[in-house]
Amino acid sequence: MDKPFVYVTRRLPEEQLSSLKELADIEMWEKEDEPCPRDVLLEKAKTADGLLTMLSDRIDAELLQRAPRLQAVANLAVGFDNIDVEAAKKQGVICCNTPDVLTESTADLTFALLLAAARRIIEASDWIKQGNWTGWGPLLLAGADVHHKTIGIVGMGSIGRAVARRAKGFGMNILYHNRSRNPEAEIELGAAYTSFDELLGQADFVVCLTPLTEETKHLFNRSAFQKMKQSAVFINVSRGQVVDEQDLYHALVENEIAGAGLDVFAEEPISKEHPLAKLPQVTALPHIGSASRETREAMMRLCAENIALVLSGKPAKTEI
Ligand code: GLV
Ligand code: GLV
């Protein structure tokens, strides 16, 4: 009997896919840093039993309809707004993401971005490299303190709690808003649950970690930015579309808020001409939340294991 066929939509290190090797014929898109074109993905899906996908691939009804053999989709991300999970379920396709393995690394990056935005780290480094350092000044590149300030975390899942643990170490006052309350965070971390508006009004750092859904699309809009302190810094490490970028741009140029640290954008990648990338008070990163080598490799292994389990008729480790 033919082995099942698994298509991987980026070139990944083969040793990370070892759990699948014996079981399936694996083919990969040849490029590491460029997405697999849609027509190639649609073509491969026709005969695929499993797909190992990236957040830049759209797994929608159109694709699913053309994939009669498909049993498993493993997405190399915790977020899965790129997958029509409902359509997949109807067709009996098991979808998996990579929670947990990336929690601490993503929290590290979130806190790094918060510190960088507050203390103008990237701006300061660029400033030296551009040859501007001709003398010391008392307010030269002065930023804002982080310690003992108020952090407001919107989306208190595992990553939110891991960010809160870091904030606790900085002596911060921790507020959070979430669909449901999280007693664990309240007891262990002293995090206080507030309404969304109350959090916006009180936080010095508003940190967005909520998944992108119909309800959270453009959650951060003009009205939300207007409720923030003028000194507030907005940090987004979830998905760009949770933010209305025009409204964010407006809030920044009108000094309604002080700055932003953005790891994600509504349409990625962005160019240096993107209005937000041109603002000095924006620290922009290319969607690297979970991008430590160890974590990305763990995510790859988890995706491969999930597909192997499903193709062997066993429950996946992290089904969505
Ligand atoms: C990255 O954005 C992820 O969802 O893992
Ligand atoms: C969300 O923050 C998660 O860890 O799933």
PDB file of N, CA, C and O in Angstrom, residues 5-41:
ATOM      1  N   PHE A   5       0.683  10.745   2.041  1.00  0.00           N
ATOM      2  CA  PHE A   5       1.483  11.869   1.531  1.00  0.00           C
ATOM      3  C   PHE A   5       1.254  13.102   2.418  1.00  0.00           C
ATOM      4  O   PHE A   5       0.119  13.488   2.689  1.00  0.00           O
ATOM      5  N   VAL A   6       2.364  13.668   2.880  1.00  0.00           N
ATOM      6  CA  VAL A   6       2.287  14.879   3.706  1.00  0.00           C
ATOM      7  C   VAL A   6       3.015  16.002   2.994  1.00  0.00           C
ATOM      8  O   VAL A   6       4.185  15.847   2.602  1.00  0.00           O
ATOM      9  N   TYR A   7       2.330  17.120   2.812  1.00  0.00           N
ATOM     10  CA  TYR A   7       2.974  18.284   2.208  1.00  0.00           C
ATOM     11  C   TYR A   7       3.259  19.329   3.281  1.00  0.00           C
ATOM     12  O   TYR A   7       2.392  19.663   4.094  1.00  0.00           O
ATOM     13  N   VAL A   8       4.499  19.838   3.275  1.00  0.00           N
ATOM     14  CA  VAL A   8       4.959  20.830   4.252  1.00  0.00           C
ATOM     15  C   VAL A   8       5.176  22.132   3.485  1.00  0.00           C
ATOM     16  O   VAL A   8       5.908  22.139   2.488  1.00  0.00           O
ATOM     17  N   THR A   9       4.540  23.217   3.934  1.00  0.00           N
ATOM     18  CA  THR A   9       4.503  24.420   3.093  1.00  0.00           C
ATOM     19  C   THR A   9       5.722  25.346   3.241  1.00  0.00           C
ATOM     20  O   THR A   9       5.707  26.465   2.755  1.00  0.00           O
ATOM     21  N   ARG A  10       6.744  24.909   3.932  1.00  0.00           N
ATOM     22  CA  ARG A  10       8.049  25.603   3.954  1.00  0.00           C
ATOM     23  C   ARG A  10       9.138  24.546   4.023  1.00  0.00           C
ATOM     24  O   ARG A  10       8.889  23.437   4.496  1.00  0.00           O
ATOM     25  N   ARG A  11      10.344  24.960   3.676  1.00  0.00           N
ATOM     26  CA  ARG A  11      11.466  24.053   3.874  1.00  0.00           C
ATOM     27  C   ARG A  11      11.840  24.065   5.357  1.00  0.00           C
ATOM     28  O   ARG A  11      12.172  25.116   5.915  1.00  0.00           O
ATOM     29  N   LEU A  12      11.723  22.930   5.995  1.00  0.00           N
ATOM     30  CA  LEU A  12      12.042  22.808   7.420  1.00  0.00           C
ATOM     31  C   LEU A  12      13.199  21.807   7.555  1.00  0.00           C
ATOM     32  O   LEU A  12      13.369  20.934   6.700  1.00  0.00           O
ATOM     33  N   PRO A  13      13.966  21.930   8.638  1.00  0.00           N
ATOM     34  CA  PRO A  13      15.047  20.958   8.844  1.00  0.00           C
ATOM     35  C   PRO A  13      14.459  19.546   8.964  1.00  0.00           C
ATOM     36  O   PRO A  13      13.583  19.310   9.790  1.00  0.00           O
ATOM     37  N   GLU A  14      14.948  18.632   8.125  1.00  0.00           N
ATOM     38  CA  GLU A  14      14.341  17.291   8.062  1.00  0.00           C
ATOM     39  C   GLU A  14      14.361  16.553   9.382  1.00  0.00           C
ATOM     40  O   GLU A  14      13.444  15.792   9.693  1.00  0.00           O
ATOM     41  N   GLU A  15      15.416  16.802  10.176  1.00  0.00           N
ATOM     42  CA  GLU A  15      15.528  16.026  11.426  1.00  0.00           C
ATOM     43  C   GLU A  15      14.372  16.354  12.385  1.00  0.00           C
ATOM     44  O   GLU A  15      14.036  15.547  13.237  1.00  0.00           O
ATOM     45  N   GLN A  16      13.736  17.497  12.208  1.00  0.00           N
ATOM     46  CA  GLN A  16      12.613  17.840  13.094  1.00  0.00           C
ATOM     47  C   GLN A  16      11.340  17.081  12.704  1.00  0.00           C
ATOM     48  O   GLN A  16      10.360  17.088  13.442  1.00  0.00           O
ATOM     49  N   LEU A  17      11.351  16.461  11.533  1.00  0.00           N
ATOM     50  CA  LEU A  17      10.152  15.755  11.066  1.00  0.00           C
ATOM     51  C   LEU A  17      10.326  14.243  11.170  1.00  0.00           C
ATOM     52  O   LEU A  17       9.609  13.474  10.542  1.00  0.00           O
ATOM     53  N   SER A  18      11.294  13.804  11.998  1.00  0.00           N
ATOM     54  CA  SER A  18      11.653  12.384  12.017  1.00  0.00           C
ATOM     55  C   SER A  18      10.477  11.479  12.404  1.00  0.00           C
ATOM     56  O   SER A  18      10.386  10.356  11.936  1.00  0.00           O
ATOM     57  N   SER A  19       9.563  11.987  13.237  1.00  0.00           N
ATOM     58  CA  SER A  19       8.446  11.132  13.666  1.00  0.00           C
ATOM     59  C   SER A  19       7.513  10.781  12.504  1.00  0.00           C
ATOM     60  O   SER A  19       6.715   9.866  12.601  1.00  0.00           O
ATOM     61  N   LEU A  20       7.625  11.523  11.415  1.00  0.00           N
ATOM     62  CA  LEU A  20       6.748  11.295  10.262  1.00  0.00           C
ATOM     63  C   LEU A  20       7.411  10.473   9.175  1.00  0.00           C
ATOM     64  O   LEU A  20       6.760   9.936   8.287  1.00  0.00           O
ATOM     65  N   LYS A  21       8.736  10.412   9.253  1.00  0.00           N
ATOM     66  CA  LYS A  21       9.529   9.909   8.135  1.00  0.00           C
ATOM     67  C   LYS A  21       9.184   8.487   7.689  1.00  0.00           C
ATOM     68  O   LYS A  21       9.035   8.206   6.510  1.00  0.00           O
ATOM     69  N   GLU A  22       9.085   7.582   8.671  1.00  0.00           N
ATOM     70  CA  GLU A  22       8.825   6.175   8.352  1.00  0.00           C
ATOM     71  C   GLU A  22       7.417   6.001   7.791  1.00  0.00           C
ATOM     72  O   GLU A  22       7.161   5.162   6.954  1.00  0.00           O
ATOM     73  N   LEU A  23       6.556   6.844   8.315  1.00  0.00           N
ATOM     74  CA  LEU A  23       5.127   6.673   8.108  1.00  0.00           C
ATOM     75  C   LEU A  23       4.626   7.237   6.788  1.00  0.00           C
ATOM     76  O   LEU A  23       3.687   6.722   6.188  1.00  0.00           O
ATOM     77  N   ALA A  24       5.242   8.345   6.356  1.00  0.00           N
ATOM     78  CA  ALA A  24       4.653   9.086   5.235  1.00  0.00           C
ATOM     79  C   ALA A  24       5.714   9.508   4.229  1.00  0.00           C
ATOM     80  O   ALA A  24       6.901   9.603   4.557  1.00  0.00           O
ATOM     81  N   ASP A  25       5.256   9.755   3.016  1.00  0.00           N
ATOM     82  CA  ASP A  25       6.115  10.407   2.030  1.00  0.00           C
ATOM     83  C   ASP A  25       5.956  11.908   2.253  1.00  0.00           C
ATOM     84  O   ASP A  25       4.843  12.438   2.201  1.00  0.00           O
ATOM     85  N   ILE A  26       7.077  12.562   2.508  1.00  0.00           N
ATOM     86  CA  ILE A  26       7.029  13.990   2.840  1.00  0.00           C
ATOM     87  C   ILE A  26       7.581  14.792   1.679  1.00  0.00           C
ATOM     88  O   ILE A  26       8.648  14.470   1.140  1.00  0.00           O
ATOM     89  N   GLU A  27       6.867  15.834   1.313  1.00  0.00           N
ATOM     90  CA  GLU A  27       7.409  16.772   0.328  1.00  0.00           C
ATOM     91  C   GLU A  27       7.311  18.164   0.938  1.00  0.00           C
ATOM     92  O   GLU A  27       6.347  18.472   1.644  1.00  0.00           O
ATOM     93  N   MET A  28       8.319  18.998   0.658  1.00  0.00           N
ATOM     94  CA  MET A  28       8.311  20.354   1.219  1.00  0.00           C
ATOM     95  C   MET A  28       8.372  21.390   0.107  1.00  0.00           C
ATOM     96  O   MET A  28       9.037  21.161  -0.909  1.00  0.00           O
ATOM     97  N   TRP A  29       7.736  22.508   0.343  1.00  0.00           N
ATOM     98  CA  TRP A  29       7.969  23.684  -0.491  1.00  0.00           C
ATOM     99  C   TRP A  29       9.441  24.044  -0.353  1.00  0.00           C
ATOM    100  O   TRP A  29       9.993  23.987   0.748  1.00  0.00           O
ATOM    101  N   GLU A  30      10.105  24.413  -1.474  1.00  0.00           N
ATOM    102  CA  GLU A  30      11.569  24.473  -1.446  1.00  0.00           C
ATOM    103  C   GLU A  30      12.138  25.652  -0.666  1.00  0.00           C
ATOM    104  O   GLU A  30      13.293  25.638  -0.291  1.00  0.00           O
ATOM    105  N   LYS A  31      11.328  26.659  -0.387  1.00  0.00           N
ATOM    106  CA  LYS A  31      11.903  27.868   0.216  1.00  0.00           C
ATOM    107  C   LYS A  31      11.623  27.950   1.720  1.00  0.00           C
ATOM    108  O   LYS A  31      10.581  27.516   2.186  1.00  0.00           O
ATOM    109  N   GLU A  32      12.592  28.548   2.398  1.00  0.00           N
ATOM    110  CA  GLU A  32      12.460  28.661   3.844  1.00  0.00           C
ATOM    111  C   GLU A  32      11.736  29.956   4.220  1.00  0.00           C
ATOM    112  O   GLU A  32      10.949  29.985   5.157  1.00  0.00           O
ATOM    113  N   ASP A  33      12.029  31.035   3.504  1.00  0.00           N
ATOM    114  CA  ASP A  33      11.517  32.334   3.903  1.00  0.00           C
ATOM    115  C   ASP A  33      10.481  32.912   2.951  1.00  0.00           C
ATOM    116  O   ASP A  33      10.152  34.086   3.024  1.00  0.00           O
ATOM    117  N   GLU A  34      10.002  32.079   2.041  1.00  0.00           N
ATOM    118  CA  GLU A  34       8.958  32.562   1.131  1.00  0.00           C
ATOM    119  C   GLU A  34       7.809  31.588   1.143  1.00  0.00           C
ATOM    120  O   GLU A  34       8.014  30.380   1.055  1.00  0.00           O
ATOM    121  N   PRO A  35       6.587  32.114   1.247  1.00  0.00           N
ATOM    122  CA  PRO A  35       5.444  31.205   1.324  1.00  0.00           C
ATOM    123  C   PRO A  35       5.252  30.390   0.056  1.00  0.00           C
ATOM    124  O   PRO A  35       5.604  30.818  -1.037  1.00  0.00           O
ATOM    125  N   CYS A  36       4.666  29.245   0.250  1.00  0.00           N
ATOM    126  CA  CYS A  36       4.263  28.393  -0.858  1.00  0.00           C
ATOM    127  C   CYS A  36       3.125  29.100  -1.608  1.00  0.00           C
ATOM    128  O   CYS A  36       2.152  29.509  -1.001  1.00  0.00           O
ATOM    129  N   PRO A  37       3.250  29.267  -2.946  1.00  0.00           N
ATOM    130  CA  PRO A  37       2.175  29.953  -3.678  1.00  0.00           C
ATOM    131  C   PRO A  37       0.857  29.195  -3.544  1.00  0.00           C
ATOM    132  O   PRO A  37       0.846  27.975  -3.438  1.00  0.00           O
ATOM    133  N   ARG A  38      -0.222  29.946  -3.573  1.00  0.00           N
ATOM    134  CA  ARG A  38      -1.552  29.370  -3.402  1.00  0.00           C
ATOM    135  C   ARG A  38      -1.823  28.237  -4.397  1.00  0.00           C
ATOM    136  O   ARG A  38      -2.353  27.198  -4.026  1.00  0.00           O
ATOM    137  N   ASP A  39      -1.457  28.446  -5.665  1.00  0.00           N
ATOM    138  CA  ASP A  39      -1.788  27.407  -6.657  1.00  0.00           C
ATOM    139  C   ASP A  39      -1.025  26.117  -6.385  1.00  0.00           C
ATOM    140  O   ASP A  39      -1.541  25.025  -6.598  1.00  0.00           O
ATOM    141  N   VAL A  40       0.206  26.236  -5.872  1.00  0.00           N
ATOM    142  CA  VAL A  40       0.979  25.037  -5.522  1.00  0.00           C
ATOM    143  C   VAL A  40       0.298  24.316  -4.348  1.00  0.00           C
ATOM    144  O   VAL A  40       0.087  23.103  -4.373  1.00  0.00           O
ATOM    145  N   LEU A  41      -0.090  25.085  -3.351  1.00  0.00           N
ATOM    146  CA  LEU A  41      -0.749  24.498  -2.184  1.00  0.00           C
ATOM    147  C   LEU A  41      -2.045  23.788  -2.577  1.00  0.00           C
ATOM    148  O   LEU A  41      -2.313  22.656  -2.149  1.00  0.00           O
TER     149      LEU A  41
END
